[in-house]
Tab-separated table of C-alpha atoms and ligand atoms in Angstrom:
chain	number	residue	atom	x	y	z
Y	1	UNK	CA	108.689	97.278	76.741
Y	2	UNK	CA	105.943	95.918	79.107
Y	3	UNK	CA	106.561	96.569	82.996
Y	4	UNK	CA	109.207	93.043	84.201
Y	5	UNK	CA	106.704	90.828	86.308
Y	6	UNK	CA	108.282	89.470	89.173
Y	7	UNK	CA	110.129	86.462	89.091
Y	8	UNK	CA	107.809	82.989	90.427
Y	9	UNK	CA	106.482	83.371	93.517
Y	10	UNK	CA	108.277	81.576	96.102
Y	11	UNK	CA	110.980	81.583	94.055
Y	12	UNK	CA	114.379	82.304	96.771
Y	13	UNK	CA	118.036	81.924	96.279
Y	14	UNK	CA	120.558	81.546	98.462
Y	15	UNK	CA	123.540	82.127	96.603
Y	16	UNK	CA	124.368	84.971	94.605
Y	17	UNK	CA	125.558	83.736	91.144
Y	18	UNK	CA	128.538	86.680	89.833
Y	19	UNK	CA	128.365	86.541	86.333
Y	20	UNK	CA	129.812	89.944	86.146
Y	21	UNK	CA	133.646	90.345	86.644
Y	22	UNK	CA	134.759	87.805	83.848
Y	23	UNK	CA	135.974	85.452	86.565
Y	24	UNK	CA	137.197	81.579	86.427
Y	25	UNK	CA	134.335	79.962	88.229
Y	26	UNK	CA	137.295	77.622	89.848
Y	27	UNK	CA	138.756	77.901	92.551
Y	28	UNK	CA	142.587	77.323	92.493
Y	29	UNK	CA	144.540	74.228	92.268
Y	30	UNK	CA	146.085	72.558	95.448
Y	31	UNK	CA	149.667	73.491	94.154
Y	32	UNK	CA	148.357	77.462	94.026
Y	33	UNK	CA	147.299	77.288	97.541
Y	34	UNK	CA	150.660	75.415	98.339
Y	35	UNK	CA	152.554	78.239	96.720
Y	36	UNK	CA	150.301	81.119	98.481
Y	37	UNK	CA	150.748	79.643	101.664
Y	38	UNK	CA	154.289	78.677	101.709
Y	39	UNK	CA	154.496	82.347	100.556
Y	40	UNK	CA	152.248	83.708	102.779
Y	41	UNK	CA	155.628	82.952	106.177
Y	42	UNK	CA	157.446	85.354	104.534
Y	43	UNK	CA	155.507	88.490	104.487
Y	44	UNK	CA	157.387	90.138	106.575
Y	45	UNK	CA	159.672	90.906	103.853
Y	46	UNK	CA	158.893	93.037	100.778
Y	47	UNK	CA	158.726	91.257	98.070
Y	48	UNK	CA	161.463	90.939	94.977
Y	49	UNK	CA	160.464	94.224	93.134
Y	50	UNK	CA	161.675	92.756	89.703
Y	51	UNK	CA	159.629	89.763	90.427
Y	52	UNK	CA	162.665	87.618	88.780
Y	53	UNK	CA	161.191	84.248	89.046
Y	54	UNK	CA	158.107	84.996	87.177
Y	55	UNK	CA	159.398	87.104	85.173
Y	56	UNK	CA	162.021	84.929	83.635
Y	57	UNK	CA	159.104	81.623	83.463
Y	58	UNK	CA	157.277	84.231	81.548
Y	59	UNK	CA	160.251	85.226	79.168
Y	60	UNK	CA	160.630	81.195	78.482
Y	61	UNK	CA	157.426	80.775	77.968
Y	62	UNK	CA	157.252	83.229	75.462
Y	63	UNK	CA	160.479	82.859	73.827
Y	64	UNK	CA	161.700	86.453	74.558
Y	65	UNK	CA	164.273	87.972	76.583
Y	66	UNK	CA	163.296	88.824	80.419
Y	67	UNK	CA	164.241	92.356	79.811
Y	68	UNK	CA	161.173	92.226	77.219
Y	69	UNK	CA	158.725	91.624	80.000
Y	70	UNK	CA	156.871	93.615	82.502
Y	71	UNK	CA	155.079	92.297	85.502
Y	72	UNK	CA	152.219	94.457	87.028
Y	73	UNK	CA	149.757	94.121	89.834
Y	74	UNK	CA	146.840	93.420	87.310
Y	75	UNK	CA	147.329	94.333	83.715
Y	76	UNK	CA	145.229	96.769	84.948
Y	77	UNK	CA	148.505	98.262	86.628
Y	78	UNK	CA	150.540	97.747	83.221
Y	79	UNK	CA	147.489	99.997	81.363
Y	80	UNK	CA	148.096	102.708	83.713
Y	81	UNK	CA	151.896	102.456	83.220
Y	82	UNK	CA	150.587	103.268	79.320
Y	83	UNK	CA	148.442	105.737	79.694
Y	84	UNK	CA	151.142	107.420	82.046
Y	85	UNK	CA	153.586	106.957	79.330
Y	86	UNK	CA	151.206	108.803	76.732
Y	87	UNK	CA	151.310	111.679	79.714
Y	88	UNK	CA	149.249	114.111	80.335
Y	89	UNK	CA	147.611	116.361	77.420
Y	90	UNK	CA	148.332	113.059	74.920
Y	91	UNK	CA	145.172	111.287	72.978
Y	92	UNK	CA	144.316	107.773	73.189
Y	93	UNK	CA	142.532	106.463	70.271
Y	94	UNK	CA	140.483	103.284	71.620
Y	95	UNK	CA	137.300	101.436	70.576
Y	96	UNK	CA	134.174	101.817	72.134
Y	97	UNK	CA	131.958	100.381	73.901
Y	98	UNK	CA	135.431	98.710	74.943
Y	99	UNK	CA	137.411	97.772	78.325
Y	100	UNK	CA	135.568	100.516	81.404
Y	101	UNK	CA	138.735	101.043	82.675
Y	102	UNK	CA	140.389	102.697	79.711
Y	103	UNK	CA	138.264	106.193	79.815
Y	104	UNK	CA	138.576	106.430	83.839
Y	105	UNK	CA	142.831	105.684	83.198
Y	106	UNK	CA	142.173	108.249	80.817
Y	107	UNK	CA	140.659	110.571	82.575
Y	108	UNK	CA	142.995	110.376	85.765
Y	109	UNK	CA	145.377	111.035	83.703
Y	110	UNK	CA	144.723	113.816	81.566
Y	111	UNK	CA	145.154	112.034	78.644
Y	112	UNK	CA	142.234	112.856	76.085
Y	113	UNK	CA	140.043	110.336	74.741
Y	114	UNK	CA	139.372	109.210	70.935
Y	115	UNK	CA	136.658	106.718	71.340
Y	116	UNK	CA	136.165	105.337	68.106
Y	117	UNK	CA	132.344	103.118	67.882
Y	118	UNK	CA	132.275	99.207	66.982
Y	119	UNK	CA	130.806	98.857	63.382
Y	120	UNK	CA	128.722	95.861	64.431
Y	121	UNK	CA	130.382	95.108	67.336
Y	122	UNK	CA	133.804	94.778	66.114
Y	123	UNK	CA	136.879	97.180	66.248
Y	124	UNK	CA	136.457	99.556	63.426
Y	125	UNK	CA	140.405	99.925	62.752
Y	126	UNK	CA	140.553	101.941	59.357
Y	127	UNK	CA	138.398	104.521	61.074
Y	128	UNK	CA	140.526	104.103	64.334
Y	129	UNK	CA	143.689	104.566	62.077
Y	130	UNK	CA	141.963	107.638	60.334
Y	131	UNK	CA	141.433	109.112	64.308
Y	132	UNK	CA	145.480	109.012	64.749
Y	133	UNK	CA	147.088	112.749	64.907
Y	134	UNK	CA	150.350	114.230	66.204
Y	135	UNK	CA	148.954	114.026	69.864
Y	136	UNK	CA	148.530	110.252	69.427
Y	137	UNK	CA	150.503	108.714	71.837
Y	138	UNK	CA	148.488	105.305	72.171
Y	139	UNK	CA	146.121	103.319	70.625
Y	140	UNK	CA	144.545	100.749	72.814
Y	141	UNK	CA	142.956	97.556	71.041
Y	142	UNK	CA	140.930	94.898	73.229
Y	143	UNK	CA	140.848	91.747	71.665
Y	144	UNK	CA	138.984	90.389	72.147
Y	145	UNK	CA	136.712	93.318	72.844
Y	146	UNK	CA	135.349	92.961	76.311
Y	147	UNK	CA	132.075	93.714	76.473
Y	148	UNK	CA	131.372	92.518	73.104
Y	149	UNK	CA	133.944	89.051	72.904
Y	150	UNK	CA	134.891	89.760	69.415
Y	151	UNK	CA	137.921	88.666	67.914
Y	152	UNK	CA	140.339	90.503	65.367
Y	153	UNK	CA	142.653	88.280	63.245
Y	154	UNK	CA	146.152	88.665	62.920
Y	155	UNK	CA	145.758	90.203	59.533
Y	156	UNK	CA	143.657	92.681	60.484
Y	157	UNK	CA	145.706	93.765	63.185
Y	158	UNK	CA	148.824	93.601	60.919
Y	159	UNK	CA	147.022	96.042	58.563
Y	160	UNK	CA	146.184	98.637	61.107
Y	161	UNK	CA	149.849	98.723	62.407
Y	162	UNK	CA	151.423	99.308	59.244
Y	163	UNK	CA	149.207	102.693	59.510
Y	164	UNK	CA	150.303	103.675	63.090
Y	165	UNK	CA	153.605	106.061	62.858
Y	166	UNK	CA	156.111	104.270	64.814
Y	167	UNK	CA	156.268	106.973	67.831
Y	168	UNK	CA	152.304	106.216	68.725
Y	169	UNK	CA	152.364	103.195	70.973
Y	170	UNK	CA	149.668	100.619	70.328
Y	171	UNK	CA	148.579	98.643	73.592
Y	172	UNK	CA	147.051	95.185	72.343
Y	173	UNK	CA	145.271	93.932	75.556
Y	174	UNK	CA	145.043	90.670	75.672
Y	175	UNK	CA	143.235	89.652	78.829
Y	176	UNK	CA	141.186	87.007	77.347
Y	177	UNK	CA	143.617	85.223	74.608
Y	178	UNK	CA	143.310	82.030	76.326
Y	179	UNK	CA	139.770	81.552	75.662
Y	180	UNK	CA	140.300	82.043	71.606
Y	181	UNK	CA	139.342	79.034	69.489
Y	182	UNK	CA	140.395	80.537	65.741
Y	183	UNK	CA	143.919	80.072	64.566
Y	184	UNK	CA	145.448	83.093	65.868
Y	185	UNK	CA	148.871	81.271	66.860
Y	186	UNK	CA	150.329	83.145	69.596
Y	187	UNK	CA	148.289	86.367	69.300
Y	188	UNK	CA	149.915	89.904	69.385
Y	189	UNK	CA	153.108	88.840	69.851
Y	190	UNK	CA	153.704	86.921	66.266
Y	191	UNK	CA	153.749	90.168	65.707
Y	192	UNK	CA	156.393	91.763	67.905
Y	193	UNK	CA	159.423	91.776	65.714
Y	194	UNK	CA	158.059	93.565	63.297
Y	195	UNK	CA	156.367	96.402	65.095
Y	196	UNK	CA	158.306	97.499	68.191
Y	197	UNK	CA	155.662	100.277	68.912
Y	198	UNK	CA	153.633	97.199	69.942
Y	199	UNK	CA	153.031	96.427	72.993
Y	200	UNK	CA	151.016	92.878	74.388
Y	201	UNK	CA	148.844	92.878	77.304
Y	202	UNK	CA	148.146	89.861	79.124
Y	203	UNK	CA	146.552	88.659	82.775
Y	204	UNK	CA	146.648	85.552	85.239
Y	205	UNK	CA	143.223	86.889	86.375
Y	206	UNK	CA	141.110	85.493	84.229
Y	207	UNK	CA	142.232	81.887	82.697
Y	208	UNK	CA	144.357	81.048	84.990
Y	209	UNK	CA	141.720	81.994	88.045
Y	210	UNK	CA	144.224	84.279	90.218
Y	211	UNK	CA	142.099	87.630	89.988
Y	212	UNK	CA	142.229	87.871	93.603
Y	213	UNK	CA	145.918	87.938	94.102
Y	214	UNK	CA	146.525	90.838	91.284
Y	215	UNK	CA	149.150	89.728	88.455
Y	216	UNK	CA	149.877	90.590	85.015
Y	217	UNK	CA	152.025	91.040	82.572
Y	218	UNK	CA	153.042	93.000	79.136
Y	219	UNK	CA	155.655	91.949	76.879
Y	220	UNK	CA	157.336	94.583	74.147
Y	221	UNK	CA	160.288	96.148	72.900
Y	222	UNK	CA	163.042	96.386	76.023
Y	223	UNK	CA	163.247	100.212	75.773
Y	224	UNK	CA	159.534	100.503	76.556
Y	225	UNK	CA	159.374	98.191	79.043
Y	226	UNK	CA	162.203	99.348	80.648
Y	227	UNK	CA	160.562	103.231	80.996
Y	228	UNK	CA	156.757	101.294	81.729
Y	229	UNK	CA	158.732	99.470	84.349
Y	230	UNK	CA	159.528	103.189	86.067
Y	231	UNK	CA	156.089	103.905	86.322
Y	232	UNK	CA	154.651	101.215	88.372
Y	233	UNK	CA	154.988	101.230	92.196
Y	234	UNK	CA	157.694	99.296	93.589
Y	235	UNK	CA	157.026	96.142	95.290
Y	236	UNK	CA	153.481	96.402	93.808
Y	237	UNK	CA	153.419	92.794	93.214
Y	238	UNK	CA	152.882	90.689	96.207
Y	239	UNK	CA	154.895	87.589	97.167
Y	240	UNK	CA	152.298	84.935	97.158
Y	241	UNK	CA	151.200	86.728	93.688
Y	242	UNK	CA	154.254	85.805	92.146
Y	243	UNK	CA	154.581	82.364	93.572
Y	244	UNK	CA	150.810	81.680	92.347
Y	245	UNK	CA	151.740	82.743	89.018
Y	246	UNK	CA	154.756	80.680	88.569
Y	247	UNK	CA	153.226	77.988	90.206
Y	248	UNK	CA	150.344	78.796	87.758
Y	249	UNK	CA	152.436	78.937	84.422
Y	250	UNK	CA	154.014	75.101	85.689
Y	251	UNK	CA	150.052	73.745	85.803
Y	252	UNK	CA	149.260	75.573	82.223
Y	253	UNK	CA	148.001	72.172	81.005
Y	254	UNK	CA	145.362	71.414	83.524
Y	255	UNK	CA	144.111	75.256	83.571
Y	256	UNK	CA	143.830	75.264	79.808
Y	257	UNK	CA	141.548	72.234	79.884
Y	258	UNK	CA	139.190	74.255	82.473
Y	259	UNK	CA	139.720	77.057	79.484
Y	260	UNK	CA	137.910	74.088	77.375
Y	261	UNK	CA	135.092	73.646	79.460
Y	262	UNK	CA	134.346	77.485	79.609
Y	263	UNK	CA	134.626	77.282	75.894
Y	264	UNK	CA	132.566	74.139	75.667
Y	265	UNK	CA	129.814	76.320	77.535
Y	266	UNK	CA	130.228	79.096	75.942
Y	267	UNK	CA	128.931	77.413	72.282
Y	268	UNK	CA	126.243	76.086	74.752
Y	269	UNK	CA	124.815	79.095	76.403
Y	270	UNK	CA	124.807	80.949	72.692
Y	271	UNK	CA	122.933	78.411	71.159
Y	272	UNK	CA	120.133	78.785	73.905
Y	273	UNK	CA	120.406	82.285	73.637
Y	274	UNK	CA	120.119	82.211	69.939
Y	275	UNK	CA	117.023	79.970	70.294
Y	276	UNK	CA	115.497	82.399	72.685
Y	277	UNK	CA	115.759	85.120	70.182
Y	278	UNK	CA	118.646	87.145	72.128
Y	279	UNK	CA	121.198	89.184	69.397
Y	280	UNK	CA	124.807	87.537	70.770
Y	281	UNK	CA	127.371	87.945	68.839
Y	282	UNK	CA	129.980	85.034	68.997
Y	283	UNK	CA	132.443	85.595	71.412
Y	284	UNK	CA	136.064	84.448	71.649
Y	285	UNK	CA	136.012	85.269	75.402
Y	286	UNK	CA	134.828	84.354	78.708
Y	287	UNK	CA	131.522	85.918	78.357
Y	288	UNK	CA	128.510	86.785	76.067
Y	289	UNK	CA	127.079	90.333	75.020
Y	290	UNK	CA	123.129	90.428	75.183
Y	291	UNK	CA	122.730	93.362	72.733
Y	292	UNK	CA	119.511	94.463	74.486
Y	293	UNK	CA	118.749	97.870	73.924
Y	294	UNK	CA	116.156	99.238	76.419
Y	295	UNK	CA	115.654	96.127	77.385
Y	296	UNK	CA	119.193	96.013	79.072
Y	297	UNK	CA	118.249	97.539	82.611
Y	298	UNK	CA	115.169	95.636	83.019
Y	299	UNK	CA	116.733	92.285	82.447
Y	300	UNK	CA	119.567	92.969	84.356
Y	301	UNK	CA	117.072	93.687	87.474
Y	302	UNK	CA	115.340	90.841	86.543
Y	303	UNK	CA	118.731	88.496	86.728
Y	304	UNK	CA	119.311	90.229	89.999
Y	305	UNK	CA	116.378	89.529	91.378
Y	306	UNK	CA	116.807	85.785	91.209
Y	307	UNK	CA	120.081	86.237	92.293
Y	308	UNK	CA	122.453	86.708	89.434
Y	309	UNK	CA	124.440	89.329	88.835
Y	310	UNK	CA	125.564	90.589	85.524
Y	311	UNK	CA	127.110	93.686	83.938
Y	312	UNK	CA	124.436	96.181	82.850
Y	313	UNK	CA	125.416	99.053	80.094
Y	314	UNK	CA	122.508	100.522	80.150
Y	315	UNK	CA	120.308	101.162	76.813
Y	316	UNK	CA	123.080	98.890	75.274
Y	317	UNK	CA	123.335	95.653	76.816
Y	318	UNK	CA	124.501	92.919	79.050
Y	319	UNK	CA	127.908	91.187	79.673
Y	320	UNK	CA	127.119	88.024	81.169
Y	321	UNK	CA	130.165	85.827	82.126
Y	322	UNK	CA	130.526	82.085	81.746
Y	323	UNK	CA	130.110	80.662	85.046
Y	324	UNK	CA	129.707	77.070	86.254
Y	325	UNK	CA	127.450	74.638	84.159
Y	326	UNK	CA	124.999	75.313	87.187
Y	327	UNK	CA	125.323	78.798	87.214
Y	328	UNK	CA	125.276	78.760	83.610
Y	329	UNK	CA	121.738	77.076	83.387
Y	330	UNK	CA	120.023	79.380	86.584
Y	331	UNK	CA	121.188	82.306	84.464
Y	332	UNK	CA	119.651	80.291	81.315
Y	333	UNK	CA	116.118	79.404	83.425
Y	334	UNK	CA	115.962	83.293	83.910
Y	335	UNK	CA	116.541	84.084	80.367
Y	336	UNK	CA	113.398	82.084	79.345
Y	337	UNK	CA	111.260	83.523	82.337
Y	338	UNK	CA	112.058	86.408	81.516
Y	339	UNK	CA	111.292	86.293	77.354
Y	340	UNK	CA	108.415	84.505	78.199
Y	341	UNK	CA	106.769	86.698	80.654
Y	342	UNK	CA	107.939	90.130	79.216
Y	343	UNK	CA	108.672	89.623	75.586
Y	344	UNK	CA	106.854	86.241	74.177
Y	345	UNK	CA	106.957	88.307	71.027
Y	346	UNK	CA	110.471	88.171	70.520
Y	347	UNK	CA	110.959	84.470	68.935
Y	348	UNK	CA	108.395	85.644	66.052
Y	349	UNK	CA	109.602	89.155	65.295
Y	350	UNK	CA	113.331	88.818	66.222
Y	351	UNK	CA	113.091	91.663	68.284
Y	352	UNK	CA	116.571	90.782	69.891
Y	353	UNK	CA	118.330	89.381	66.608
Z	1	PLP	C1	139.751	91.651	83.152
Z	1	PLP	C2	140.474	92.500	82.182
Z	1	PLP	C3	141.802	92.840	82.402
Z	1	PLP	C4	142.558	92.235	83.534
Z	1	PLP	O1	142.758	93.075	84.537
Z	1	PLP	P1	143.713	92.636	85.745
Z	1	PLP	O2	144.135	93.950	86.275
Z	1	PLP	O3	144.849	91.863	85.151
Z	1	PLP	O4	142.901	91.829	86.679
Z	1	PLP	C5	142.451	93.632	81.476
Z	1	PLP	N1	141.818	94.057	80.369
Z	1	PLP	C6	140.552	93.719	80.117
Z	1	PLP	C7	139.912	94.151	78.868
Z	1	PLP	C8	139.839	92.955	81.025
Z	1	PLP	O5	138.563	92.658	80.782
C-alpha cells in the first residue's frame, strides 16, 4: 500500500476519541453515582466478601439459585478463576483471533493453549470439538467473538456441547450478550440444565457502563461455582462495585435502551463502512472488525493521528468500538480521508470486501 499522507493540514483535535476498550460511551446514571457515593462513607470497612446483595438480584434475575452464581472483580477475574481451575499443565481449547486476555491467563498459568482459527470469522466448533483430548480441561467460547462481533446460535452451541465429555469445562463468555439483536432468548444459560459442564460468563462493564468499578459475574452448576468461588481473592469486589451493580440491575430498562442506540449505530456505521469498501462482518456486539490486512497498522496510525484511538491487530485488522454518534462520525470522516487519499482504488476493486 502507498505511504498514509498526513491527515488535512490544520487539522487539530482536542479530545482523544477511545474507540478501543469496548466501552459505554455514557457516563452513569444519577442513581449509580448515588449508590457509589453513599458507598463510598463506608470504606473503611471491607466489603461483604460474598457480595450477598448482588448476588441474590443476580440469582432473581436469572431465575437460579444464589449458590449458582459467582461474582468477580471483572469477568476478567471469573476467567482466571477458570483457567486456575483447568490448573497448571491442562489445555484450553479456544478460538482465535478471540478475547487477548485468554492466551496471557493462559500463559500465567501454565495451562497450554489450543487456539483453534475462525473459518471466516466465526468460531469453527466441529474443528474446536475435534482439538478436545484427555488434557482438556476447558474450552472457552466468546460469543460473540470479540474482535470479530460474531454471533453463534443456540443450536450451534447446543451441538458442540453434546461433543464435550462432561469433565472438560466449557466457559461461554458472554461479555457482550446485551448488544445481540437475533433471537437467542436468554443466551448460554437456556442451556444450563442440560449441560452442567457449562459455565456463563457475563460483565456490568460493558452494557451497563460500570467498567471502571470492576464487576462481573458467572452463573453454573453450584459445585463449580462453589470451587471457582475459592479461587478468587477475598473481598476482591469493592463496596461501591456492588452497590453500582445492584443499583445497575434496578435501572436495566433505561440502560438497555442506551444498548438500542449503540445498536441503532452500529447498523449505521456498517453501512458507511460497507459503502466505503471496508470487509466488516456484522457484528452482534459493541464494536466493528475492519478486516484490513496490511492495511491494519497504517490506518490505525492514521485514526490516531486525528485523535482516535482504536485496537490495532496488526496484519489482521481493526476493532473499532461504537462510541457516541459524534465520535462515531469523526471516526467515519477519517475512514473516508483515509480511502480516499491512500486507497481510492478500493470502491472499484473491493480491495477491502
Ligand atoms: C470486555 C470483555 C470482558 C469483560 O471484562 P471485565 O473484566 O468484566 O471488565 C470479558 N470478556 C470479553 C471477551 C471482553 O471483551
Amino acid at each position: 500500500m502507498r505511504e498514509a499522507a498526513g491527515p488535512t493540514a490544520g487539522t487539530s483535535h482536542a479530545v482523544t476519541r477511545t474507540l478501543s476498550r469496548n466501552e459505554s460511551p455514557h457516563g452513569p446514571l444519577p442513581d449509580i453515582v448515588a449508590a457509589v457515593a453513599a458507598s463510598s462513607r463506608d470504606v473503611n470497612r471491607y466489603p461483604d466478601p460474598a457480595c450477598t446483595d448482588l448476588t441474590v438480584a443476580l440469582a432473581r434475575r436469572h431465575g437460579v439459585e444464589p449458590d449458582r452464581v459467582a461474582v468477580g472483580a471483572g469477568s476478567c477475574a471469573l476467567l482466571q478463576a477458570v483457567f486456575q481451575l483447568a490448573g497448571p499443565g491442562a489445555t484450553a481449547v479456544y478460538a482465535w483471533r478471540s478475547f487477548e486476555y485468554y492466551p496471557i491467563l493462559a500463559g500465567h498459568l501454565g495451562v497450554h493453549s489450543e487456539r483453534v482459527p475462525l473459518a471466516d470469522d466465526v468460531h469453527d466448533l466441529a474443528t474446536m470439538a475435534d482439538r478436545i483430548t484427555a488434557t482438556t480441561r476447558v474450552v472457552v467460547i466468546c460469543n460473540p467473538n470479540n474482535p470479530t462481533g460474531t454471533l453463534l446460535g443456540l443450536d450451534r452451541l447446543r451441538a458442540f456441547l453434546d461433543r464435550v465429555p462432561p469433565t472438560c469445562l466449557v466457559a461461554l463468555d458472554e461479555a457482550y450478550f446485551e448488544y445481540v439483536d437475533e433471537p437467542m432468548g436468554t443466551g448460554g444459560l437456556a442451556l444450563h440444565d442440560r449441560y452442567p459442564n457449562l459455565v456463563v460468563l457475563r460483565t456490568f462493564s460493558k452494557a451497563y457502563g460500570l467498567a471502571g468499578l470492576r464487576v462481573g459475574y458467572l452463573i453454573g452448576a453450584a459445585r463449580i461455582v462453589a470451587s471457582l468461588r475459592e479461587m478468587t481473592l477475598p473481598f476482591a469486589v469493592s463496596a461501591p462495585a456492588q452497590h453500582a451493580a445492584v443499583a445497575a440491575l434496578a435501572l436495566e430498562d433505561v440502560l438497555l435502551t442506551r444498548v438500542r442506540q449503540t445498536i441503532a449505530e452500529r447498523t449505521r456505521v456498517r453501512a458507511a463502512l460497507l459503502a466505503e469498501g471496508f470487509a466488516v462482518p456484522a457484528s452482534q456486539a459493541n464494536f466493528l472488525w475492519l478486516r484490513l490486512g496490511e492495511n491494519a497498522g497504517p490506518f490505525g496510525s492514521w485514526c490516531a493521528r486525528v485523535g482516535i484511538e482504536l485496537r490495532v491487530f496488526d496484519g489482521e485488522g481493526v476493532r473499532v468500538s461504537l462510541g457516541s454518534p459524534s465520535d462515531n462520525d469523526a471516526f467515519l470522516a477519517a475512514v473516508h480521508q483515509w480511502r480516499v487519499r491512500n486507497a481510492p482504488e478500493l470502491l472499484t476493486t473491493g480491495a477491502l470486501r
